[in-house]
Amino acid sequence: MKKYFFLLLISSVLHLPVSFAQRSGYWQQRAEYVMDIDFDVNKHQFKGKQKLTYYNNSPDVLDRVFYHLYFNAFQPGSMMDVRSRTIMDPDPRVRDRIAQLKEDEIGYHKILSLKQNGKPVKYEVVGTVLEVELAEPIAPGKKAVFEMEFESQVPVQIRRSGRNNREGIDYSMTQWYPKMAEYDEQGWHAHPYIGREFYGVWGSFDVTIHIDKNYVVAATGVLQNPQEVGHGYENKNKPLKRPQGDKLHWHFKAENVHDFAWAADPDYQHTTAQVPGGPLLRFFYQAEANQSGNWDKLPQYMVEAFQIMNREFGQYPYPEFSFVQGGDGGMEYPMLTLIVGNGSLDRLVGVATHEFIHNWYYGILGTNEALYPWMDEGFTSFAEDYVFNKIMGINSPNPFKSSYNGYFRLVQFGLQEPLSTHADHYNTNMAYSIASYSMGSIFLRQLSYIIGEEAFRKGMLDYFNTWKFKHPTPTDFIRIMEKASGLELDWYKEYWIYTTKHIDYAIDKVVSKGNKTEVTLRRVKEMPMPIDLHVTLNSGEEHIFHIPLQIMRGAKKGTGKNYHVEADWGWVYPTYTFELPFSTGDIRQIVIDPEEYMADIDRSNNTYPADSSLDARGK
């Protein structure tokens, strides 16, 4: 106990992460923002003062730093503009819209001054990145205080950020401030903003926004002055004490987050719901979006969804979460998500479910979305399908089917690229989307097949509890799953993430051997997998014959007398032959993986007797 409190004290003083179960030598930077924002709703511009205390917890001396200036992407000729117009399959939300922006419609950040520890620094704006030459190096274990003054213009809403979106929301303020780039064991991640997602420094935000008093503001964090603001935040049993003048002063604080977002509109309705044993949920929407009553129904679904996530994927650690109508679809931020406001109940619940679950896989497990978007979008999609299936009462035995179908289409079109591709550098939007969402989800679904449901559920909770408030990598995740299952899994990560090799297994031969049956299986494509062979007898009795891969150094656990573990299959051998303890005449059907956990690209060869009704993808 004394050692624990000593380490905790040292961590608090030096702002270092306490790490007991992470890999040895793990470290991460910390950034503490204090910002004061004066907003002009007539010009769609704001002036900002930012004080950033930056802690260098790395073993390296830093002689420069980088900031992201995301609003600069919304200017004709920017990298986002050019990429959106030249990629094979442009995003329909963007296309050539940036190229058509007028001077009063573009976005920008203008840096007026920047000091390090009171000394002016040299800096250069390069597109969406601010390159800063430090006045003095930041040594390991030391900190620096950066003070910045800047002016910004909010662009017409095109992608995530902006004003006056198609649903009539005035301001979706995301990627809206000069943000320190992340520095980790791979160095700086000062990527230009061309439309993909984000990676941020863990820390805290203390943000005050001065805006016209008729506006309702939703934001990351917890409002510190509700009785001065009102608009649904106040304690109804206490008097409001709004300041004189035309503006309200919204003061938010957030701890242990890596970004800060907000939205503002004069027509927002603001309601709340409490998750038992969890956060207070806030809902911000325009009355027009609730004509069918869907926003009145949304809270009950989200309360249940939060309870499922807390129970099965890890406890949400913050006191509040906000669902906000805004943006161009759905986009996640710490403690807040922007979602579409209109449409059917299924659509509203679906996008809300996906986006709030991102607060587990992005918000709390802060993976680098540029390098590992599948750990963000894919893990979120997996949990979304699982939760949506429950809260909507669908109860499908395979709620992940759409992810598999998306992957099969990608393979069919010949556009697949490795999941290890940097998010900005996929050749097509289709390849990026299906890789990140569908293949990331399949990665988890197949993993549950490989190691078993019990080990998988344990591993997912261990992953969350071990790596929350940190930056896990694919190797960190796999190591957690290896410990949960007792199996070696590096082969699975290498094949699914770093190659475009496919899974295809076949029942090659079934030969009668008197009162036994000899079965030969064939690995048709390159990617090896353990095999669950289901055998149904004429009596209706079912047996599972599990064939582990030799490189797993073990087998997943099964239960019951009808679960049989066979000898290992060495991955270099194209075929595998073994005997079933039944006569061929007693067998009704033999099927490889009837639950369709494996992303087998040709299921027409998975069944004996052959099932001619299956097409090449088994659908």
XYZ file of C-alpha atoms in Angstrom:
619
model
C 0.000 0.000 0.000
C 2.774 2.428 0.834
C 4.466 1.776 -2.509
C 1.177 2.442 -4.312
C 0.611 5.789 -2.600
C 4.222 6.799 -3.196
C 3.875 6.113 -6.926
C 0.561 7.940 -7.026
C 2.108 10.966 -5.309
C 5.050 11.050 -7.734
C 2.628 10.741 -10.656
C 0.541 13.644 -9.380
C 3.545 15.923 -8.901
C 5.211 15.146 -12.231
C 1.966 14.559 -14.187
C 3.185 11.103 -15.166
C 0.791 8.216 -15.802
C 0.833 5.491 -13.140
C 1.260 2.256 -15.052
C 0.995 -1.154 -13.463
C -0.222 -3.400 -16.272
C 0.949 -1.534 -19.374
C 4.093 -2.417 -21.260
C 7.336 -1.575 -19.488
C 8.591 1.948 -20.095
C 5.252 3.304 -21.272
C 4.890 7.102 -21.139
C 2.601 9.769 -22.555
C 2.604 13.539 -22.792
C 0.137 15.820 -21.013
C -1.436 19.115 -22.064
C -3.445 21.452 -19.835
C -5.474 24.051 -21.741
C -6.983 27.240 -20.380
C -8.883 29.117 -23.088
C -10.975 32.269 -23.167
C -13.106 32.681 -26.305
C -15.006 35.813 -27.313
C -17.494 34.909 -30.046
C -19.099 37.239 -32.607
C -22.187 35.513 -34.031
C -22.721 38.277 -36.616
C -19.336 37.745 -38.272
C -19.015 34.025 -37.381
C -15.624 34.819 -35.914
C -14.000 34.614 -32.520
C -10.931 35.842 -30.687
C -9.101 33.436 -28.443
C -6.525 33.436 -25.701
C -4.921 30.102 -24.944
C -2.576 29.151 -22.123
C -1.184 25.661 -22.647
C 0.967 23.947 -20.038
C 2.772 21.110 -21.803
C 4.496 18.310 -19.878
C 7.294 16.428 -21.608
C 7.075 12.957 -20.069
C 9.119 11.455 -22.916
C 12.804 10.480 -22.650
C 13.572 12.962 -25.441
C 14.625 16.609 -25.513
C 12.121 18.579 -27.620
C 13.366 21.556 -29.628
C 10.147 22.119 -31.562
C 6.417 21.492 -31.267
C 3.492 21.398 -33.682
C -0.106 22.561 -33.472
C -3.049 21.500 -35.628
C -4.962 24.369 -37.268
C -7.917 22.379 -38.561
C -10.075 25.291 -39.784
C -7.412 26.092 -42.410
C -8.527 22.977 -44.294
C -11.710 24.780 -45.347
C -10.070 27.029 -47.924
C -9.920 26.603 -51.711
C -6.721 24.837 -52.697
C -6.165 23.196 -49.297
C -5.014 19.587 -49.112
C -8.517 18.548 -48.023
C -10.006 20.402 -50.986
C -7.654 18.813 -53.525
C -7.900 15.338 -52.020
C -11.705 15.553 -51.979
C -11.787 16.444 -55.673
C -9.195 13.946 -56.916
C -9.840 10.720 -54.991
C -11.537 7.984 -57.043
C -14.745 8.009 -54.982
C -15.215 11.474 -53.410
C -17.078 11.915 -50.152
C -20.491 13.242 -51.287
C -20.548 15.595 -48.285
C -17.406 17.346 -49.524
C -16.652 16.850 -53.226
C -15.858 20.343 -54.611
C -17.676 22.363 -51.935
C -14.461 23.693 -50.359
C -13.265 24.993 -53.748
C -16.440 27.081 -54.014
C -16.179 28.816 -50.618
C -16.140 32.595 -50.629
C -13.899 34.727 -48.441
C -16.532 35.122 -45.734
C -17.361 31.388 -45.849
C -13.892 29.879 -45.440
C -12.392 28.774 -42.160
C -9.119 30.025 -40.775
C -6.898 30.400 -37.722
C -4.662 33.462 -37.580
C -1.950 33.274 -34.947
C -1.416 36.760 -33.532
C 1.258 35.908 -30.963
C 2.902 32.877 -29.367
C 5.255 32.747 -26.394
C 7.050 29.956 -24.562
C 7.637 30.673 -20.871
C 7.160 34.376 -21.658
C 9.609 34.412 -24.587
C 8.469 34.902 -28.197
C 9.023 31.896 -30.466
C 9.452 31.578 -34.211
C 6.627 29.840 -36.002
C 5.313 29.153 -39.478
C 1.831 28.200 -40.658
C 1.987 25.355 -43.186
C -1.572 24.567 -44.255
C -3.295 22.979 -41.267
C -0.094 22.688 -39.196
C 1.668 25.330 -37.111
C 5.408 24.592 -36.933
C 7.033 26.109 -33.836
C 10.755 26.515 -33.152
C 11.139 26.629 -29.377
C 12.850 29.475 -27.567
C 14.433 26.858 -25.315
C 14.352 23.040 -25.480
C 12.000 21.113 -23.193
C 14.012 18.494 -21.322
C 12.577 15.122 -20.255
C 10.430 15.484 -17.136
C 10.074 19.258 -17.619
C 7.195 21.459 -18.686
C 6.672 24.573 -20.789
C 3.921 27.164 -20.761
C 2.734 28.394 -24.160
C 0.612 31.533 -24.385
C -1.167 32.209 -27.654
C -3.532 34.818 -29.020
C -5.442 33.949 -32.183
C -8.383 34.908 -34.372
C -10.558 32.410 -36.189
C -13.411 32.299 -38.648
C -15.931 29.454 -38.570
C -16.375 27.958 -42.057
C -19.686 27.114 -43.635
C -20.342 23.578 -42.446
C -18.900 21.029 -44.849
C -17.248 18.290 -42.807
C -17.800 17.942 -39.036
C -17.018 21.551 -38.085
C -18.811 24.673 -39.201
C -21.836 26.910 -39.196
C -25.354 26.794 -40.613
C -25.535 23.115 -41.405
C -28.267 21.555 -43.522
C -30.436 20.903 -40.440
C -30.213 24.563 -39.432
C -27.811 24.286 -36.497
C -25.852 27.511 -36.132
C -22.507 26.234 -34.817
C -20.818 22.815 -34.650
C -17.552 23.799 -33.007
C -15.240 20.831 -33.465
C -11.558 20.895 -34.376
C -12.027 24.569 -33.624
C -8.908 25.668 -31.677
C -5.123 25.466 -32.177
C -4.432 21.996 -30.778
C -1.034 20.606 -29.773
C -0.054 17.606 -31.878
C 0.725 14.334 -30.145
C 4.284 13.177 -29.541
C 4.742 9.529 -28.575
C 7.250 6.706 -28.927
C 6.961 7.044 -32.721
C 7.713 10.782 -32.604
C 5.512 13.675 -33.719
C 2.136 13.096 -35.384
C 1.666 16.455 -37.103
C -0.470 15.146 -39.950
C -2.208 17.618 -42.262
C -5.978 17.532 -41.997
C -7.450 16.079 -45.162
C -10.643 14.562 -43.792
C -9.847 11.562 -41.590
C -9.890 11.495 -37.802
C -7.741 12.452 -34.867
C -5.128 11.774 -32.208
C -4.695 14.026 -29.204
C -2.664 14.632 -26.063
C -4.228 13.531 -22.780
C -4.862 16.362 -20.362
C -7.434 18.868 -19.153
C -9.497 21.759 -20.516
C -10.696 24.892 -18.760
C -12.697 26.803 -21.379
C -14.780 29.974 -21.083
C -16.974 30.922 -24.051
C -18.543 34.391 -24.297
C -21.499 34.295 -26.692
C -24.838 36.043 -27.194
C -27.143 35.192 -24.305
C -29.923 33.726 -26.444
C -27.637 30.871 -27.507
C -27.713 27.474 -25.785
C -24.298 25.826 -25.558
C -23.452 22.117 -25.240
C -19.830 21.160 -24.617
C -17.284 18.636 -23.477
C -16.885 18.751 -19.706
C -19.044 20.017 -16.859
C -20.487 23.536 -16.696
C -19.029 25.395 -13.713
C -21.514 28.283 -13.490
C -25.003 26.881 -14.189
C -26.834 29.512 -12.113
C -25.273 32.272 -14.223
C -26.285 30.579 -17.462
C -29.583 28.742 -17.077
C -30.882 27.239 -20.339
C -31.636 23.940 -18.589
C -28.360 23.627 -16.669
C -29.516 25.452 -13.545
C -30.795 24.072 -10.256
C -34.510 24.894 -10.397
C -34.567 25.411 -6.627
C -32.023 28.220 -6.735
C -32.292 31.690 -8.323
C -30.628 32.536 -11.608
C -27.975 35.267 -11.439
C -27.268 36.111 -15.057
C -24.729 38.889 -15.696
C -25.568 42.210 -17.290
C -24.800 42.661 -20.968
C -25.533 40.923 -24.240
C -23.444 37.807 -23.625
C -23.357 34.872 -21.263
C -20.074 33.421 -20.061
C -20.079 29.616 -20.336
C -17.327 28.065 -18.198
C -16.605 24.365 -18.786
C -13.986 22.077 -17.264
C -12.979 18.582 -18.365
C -10.297 16.322 -16.889
C -8.621 13.288 -18.487
C -9.720 14.052 -22.045
C -7.792 14.667 -25.261
C -10.114 17.072 -27.069
C -12.848 19.630 -26.447
C -15.898 20.247 -28.642
C -18.982 22.407 -28.360
C -22.092 23.429 -30.259
C -24.400 26.419 -30.012
C -27.848 27.295 -31.316
C -30.580 29.657 -30.062
C -33.283 27.060 -30.723
C -31.840 24.104 -28.812
C -34.213 22.250 -26.529
C -32.308 20.824 -23.548
C -33.484 17.742 -21.664
C -31.748 15.262 -19.359
C -31.886 11.634 -18.249
C -29.977 9.832 -15.498
C -28.224 6.514 -16.060
C -28.517 4.422 -12.864
C -24.990 4.100 -11.521
C -23.742 6.146 -14.453
C -23.636 9.635 -15.955
C -26.234 12.330 -16.412
C -27.223 12.370 -20.089
C -28.013 15.672 -21.801
C -29.912 16.034 -25.073
C -29.804 19.152 -27.290
C -32.048 19.388 -30.348
C -34.333 21.715 -32.261
C -38.081 21.338 -31.891
C -38.418 20.669 -35.647
C -36.304 17.519 -35.259
C -38.732 16.188 -32.640
C -41.967 16.475 -34.629
C -42.340 12.696 -34.627
C -41.341 12.486 -30.954
C -38.113 10.598 -31.634
C -35.989 12.846 -29.407
C -38.491 12.233 -26.600
C -37.948 8.492 -27.035
C -34.163 8.624 -27.443
C -33.277 8.979 -23.719
C -34.818 5.646 -22.718
C -32.764 3.832 -25.344
C -29.556 5.630 -24.439
C -29.975 4.949 -20.701
C -30.285 1.228 -21.441
C -27.393 1.349 -23.903
C -25.112 3.017 -21.355
C -25.993 0.336 -18.815
C -25.056 -2.428 -21.251
C -21.763 -0.756 -22.126
C -20.911 -0.164 -18.467
C -21.634 -3.779 -17.607
C -20.060 -5.550 -20.542
C -17.365 -3.257 -21.961
C -16.200 -1.092 -19.038
C -17.523 1.648 -16.761
C -17.923 5.104 -18.308
C -15.769 7.312 -16.039
C -17.149 10.818 -16.558
C -20.106 12.460 -14.774
C -21.952 13.610 -17.929
C -22.486 12.893 -21.605
C -24.270 15.042 -24.217
C -26.124 14.052 -27.407
C -26.195 17.113 -29.658
C -27.956 17.724 -32.958
C -25.292 19.127 -35.267
C -22.529 18.359 -37.730
C -22.942 16.401 -40.942
C -24.053 13.011 -39.659
C -22.431 11.688 -36.526
C -19.096 12.517 -34.961
C -17.698 11.694 -31.555
C -15.835 13.825 -29.045
C -15.006 13.316 -25.377
C -18.182 13.446 -23.275
C -20.203 14.625 -26.304
C -21.312 13.554 -29.728
C -22.838 15.402 -32.664
C -25.588 13.447 -34.412
C -28.183 14.026 -37.117
C -31.466 15.235 -35.715
C -33.977 14.191 -38.368
C -35.062 10.837 -39.741
C -36.575 7.655 -38.393
C -36.307 6.447 -34.805
C -34.084 3.548 -35.901
C -31.732 5.974 -37.610
C -31.584 8.323 -34.643
C -31.006 5.519 -32.126
C -28.486 3.852 -34.434
C -26.286 6.901 -34.975
C -26.562 7.901 -31.306
C -25.519 4.407 -30.226
C -22.519 4.283 -32.544
C -21.288 7.742 -31.646
C -21.601 7.492 -27.870
C -19.818 4.120 -27.885
C -16.886 5.949 -29.452
C -16.309 7.375 -25.992
C -15.009 3.914 -25.082
C -13.019 3.341 -28.299
C -11.535 6.774 -28.969
C -12.547 8.854 -25.958
C -11.250 6.631 -23.142
C -9.016 4.265 -25.099
C -7.193 6.972 -27.061
C -5.803 5.023 -29.990
C -4.065 6.823 -32.832
C -6.915 7.033 -35.338
C -4.561 7.932 -38.174
C -2.590 4.692 -37.775
C -5.234 2.385 -36.297
C -8.682 3.615 -37.367
C -9.985 0.038 -37.156
C -9.328 0.046 -33.378
C -11.650 3.044 -33.139
C -14.333 2.589 -35.794
C -14.191 -1.194 -35.873
C -14.381 -1.781 -32.133
C -17.150 0.817 -31.909
C -19.076 -0.827 -34.752
C -18.785 -4.205 -33.047
C -20.144 -2.878 -29.743
C -22.792 -0.822 -31.565
C -24.196 -3.868 -33.375
C -24.186 -5.823 -30.124
C -25.926 -3.083 -28.117
C -28.376 -1.981 -30.848
C -29.457 -5.597 -31.286
C -30.400 -5.680 -27.598
C -31.996 -2.290 -27.000
C -34.145 -2.460 -30.142
C -35.333 -5.980 -29.326
C -34.038 -7.400 -32.619
C -32.313 -10.373 -30.966
C -30.603 -11.484 -34.156
C -28.187 -14.408 -33.678
C -25.744 -12.597 -35.998
C -26.051 -8.800 -35.648
C -22.655 -8.365 -37.355
C -23.749 -9.662 -40.757
C -23.588 -6.273 -42.494
C -19.898 -5.923 -41.585
C -19.132 -9.258 -43.239
C -21.135 -8.348 -46.330
C -19.228 -5.070 -46.636
C -15.923 -6.924 -46.444
C -17.021 -9.457 -49.070
C -17.965 -6.594 -51.429
C -14.561 -4.980 -50.940
C -12.814 -8.249 -51.811
C -15.087 -8.749 -54.809
C -14.289 -5.266 -56.159
C -10.549 -5.847 -55.727
C -10.080 -2.670 -53.657
C -8.876 -4.155 -50.370
C -5.796 -2.629 -48.733
C -4.083 -3.712 -45.488
C -5.580 -2.343 -42.273
C -2.092 -1.065 -41.463
C -2.485 1.600 -44.179
C -2.362 5.127 -42.772
C -5.915 6.501 -42.744
C -5.020 9.419 -45.039
C -3.375 7.213 -47.625
C -6.040 4.695 -48.640
C -6.601 4.789 -52.381
C -10.386 4.971 -52.034
C -12.885 6.105 -49.435
C -14.560 2.728 -49.815
C -11.398 0.844 -48.851
C -10.854 3.099 -45.841
C -14.445 2.829 -44.635
C -14.821 -0.919 -44.974
C -11.367 -1.584 -43.552
C -11.933 0.681 -40.570
C -15.553 -0.135 -39.770
C -16.313 -3.595 -41.164
C -12.938 -5.313 -40.963
C -12.278 -3.804 -37.532
C -15.570 -5.242 -36.290
C -14.879 -8.609 -37.921
C -11.468 -8.615 -36.230
C -13.260 -8.812 -32.861
C -15.990 -11.209 -33.983
C -13.426 -13.654 -35.362
C -11.329 -13.268 -32.228
C -14.263 -14.416 -30.097
C -14.433 -17.472 -32.372
C -10.711 -18.151 -31.980
C -10.455 -17.862 -28.194
C -14.049 -18.474 -27.080
C -16.742 -16.127 -25.781
C -15.764 -16.323 -22.111
C -12.120 -15.416 -22.708
C -13.156 -12.753 -25.209
C -15.504 -10.964 -22.805
C -12.907 -11.086 -20.069
C -10.282 -9.755 -22.451
C -12.432 -6.823 -23.592
C -12.972 -5.715 -19.994
C -9.286 -6.229 -19.157
C -8.317 -4.167 -22.203
C -10.543 -1.284 -21.146
C -9.469 -1.306 -17.515
C -5.759 -1.664 -18.331
C -5.506 0.943 -21.086
C -8.133 3.578 -20.264
C -6.803 7.154 -20.431
C -3.830 5.932 -22.490
C -2.832 5.248 -26.106
C -3.005 1.472 -26.778
C -1.622 -0.102 -29.964
C -2.622 -3.334 -31.754
C 0.132 -5.192 -29.927
C -1.130 -3.936 -26.571
C -4.602 -5.257 -27.383
C -3.379 -8.644 -28.580
C -1.225 -9.111 -25.476
C -4.285 -8.534 -23.291
C -6.194 -11.152 -25.264
C -3.315 -13.611 -25.066
C -3.305 -13.279 -21.294
C -7.091 -13.685 -21.114
C -7.101 -16.794 -23.308
C -3.717 -18.405 -22.667
C -3.259 -18.657 -26.438
C -0.696 -17.215 -28.839
C -2.400 -14.717 -31.147
C 0.320 -12.746 -32.906
C -0.306 -14.735 -36.105
C -3.918 -13.496 -36.202
C -2.910 -9.863 -35.844
C -0.225 -10.204 -38.522
C -2.521 -11.824 -41.092
C -5.654 -9.722 -40.576
C -4.010 -6.337 -40.057
C -0.852 -6.367 -42.154
C -1.874 -8.432 -45.187
C -4.781 -8.757 -47.600
C -4.772 -12.558 -47.459
C -8.147 -14.249 -47.280
C -9.856 -17.090 -45.435
C -11.340 -19.988 -47.382
C -11.703 -23.486 -45.964
C -13.411 -26.435 -47.652
C -14.628 -29.912 -46.850
C -12.512 -31.719 -49.404
C -13.394 -35.390 -48.913
C -15.734 -37.489 -46.792
C -14.917 -41.198 -46.928
C -16.707 -44.077 -45.205
C -14.461 -46.215 -42.981
C -16.933 -48.795 -41.708
C -18.392 -47.501 -38.460
C -16.258 -44.353 -38.762
C -15.964 -41.515 -41.272
C -12.732 -39.991 -42.560
C -12.941 -36.261 -43.261
C -10.350 -34.229 -45.155
C -10.432 -30.446 -44.893
C -8.580 -28.112 -47.233
C -7.229 -24.599 -46.682
C -7.954 -23.017 -50.074
C -6.748 -19.455 -49.446
C -3.716 -18.129 -47.605
C -4.928 -17.154 -44.127
C -4.935 -19.954 -41.539
C -7.625 -20.259 -38.884
C -8.649 -22.785 -36.241
C -11.689 -24.744 -37.367
C -14.962 -25.576 -35.646
C -16.502 -28.476 -37.548
C -20.149 -29.063 -36.619
C -21.538 -32.553 -37.190
C -25.283 -33.217 -37.006
C -26.404 -36.838 -36.783
C -29.644 -38.223 -38.158
C -30.867 -38.428 -34.571
C -30.516 -34.648 -34.258
C -27.542 -34.913 -31.913
C -24.878 -32.286 -32.595
C -21.099 -32.458 -32.052
C -18.386 -29.834 -32.431
C -14.894 -30.938 -33.447
C -12.436 -28.144 -32.740
C -9.173 -28.188 -34.709
C -6.665 -25.688 -33.233
C -3.854 -24.109 -35.164
C -0.488 -25.396 -34.027
C 0.859 -21.830 -33.787
C -1.804 -21.029 -31.156
C -0.006 -23.316 -28.653
C -3.305 -24.412 -27.209
C -7.026 -24.604 -27.891
C -10.061 -22.609 -26.891
C -12.118 -24.074 -24.102
C -15.422 -25.738 -24.841
C -18.071 -27.332 -22.709
C -20.088 -30.529 -22.780
C -19.421 -34.083 -23.827
C -20.081 -33.238 -27.475
C -17.196 -30.764 -27.700
C -14.068 -32.494 -28.991
C -10.570 -31.041 -29.411
C -8.598 -32.678 -32.199
C -4.880 -32.617 -33.017
C -3.278 -29.325 -34.091
C -3.203 -28.265 -37.734
C 0.189 -26.917 -38.826
C -0.461 -23.895 -41.014
C 1.908 -25.002 -43.828
C -0.166 -28.110 -44.557
C -2.900 -27.461 -47.134
C -5.023 -30.405 -45.956
C -5.996 -31.994 -42.657
C -7.481 -35.486 -42.278
C -9.083 -37.035 -39.194
C -11.765 -39.557 -38.284
C -15.245 -38.980 -36.931
C -16.518 -41.708 -34.573
C -19.711 -42.110 -36.598
C -20.592 -44.082 -39.703
C -21.216 -42.033 -42.803
C -24.796 -43.277 -42.890
C -25.457 -41.823 -39.418
C -24.384 -38.320 -40.456
C -26.993 -35.821 -41.626
C -24.661 -32.854 -42.184
C -21.102 -31.631 -41.650
C -20.501 -27.849 -41.656
C -17.442 -25.677 -41.150
C -18.337 -22.743 -38.871
C -22.150 -22.672 -39.323
C -22.405 -19.501 -37.189
C -20.309 -17.759 -39.872
C -17.831 -16.259 -37.434
C -15.020 -16.630 -39.968
C -14.939 -14.217 -42.893
C -14.711 -17.167 -45.278
C -14.924 -15.696 -48.764
C -16.430 -18.870 -50.290
C -18.909 -20.686 -48.087
C -20.194 -22.874 -50.909
C -17.549 -25.473 -50.019
C -18.164 -25.494 -46.256
C -20.981 -28.053 -46.133
C -21.354 -31.815 -46.670
C -23.471 -32.885 -48.388
C -22.840 -29.858 -50.623
C -25.490 -27.149 -50.357
C -26.088 -25.843 -53.867
C -28.215 -22.973 -52.546
C -25.114 -21.174 -51.237
C -23.417 -18.686 -53.501
C -19.694 -17.974 -53.514
C -19.952 -15.981 -50.267
C -22.324 -18.358 -48.526
C -25.238 -15.868 -48.534
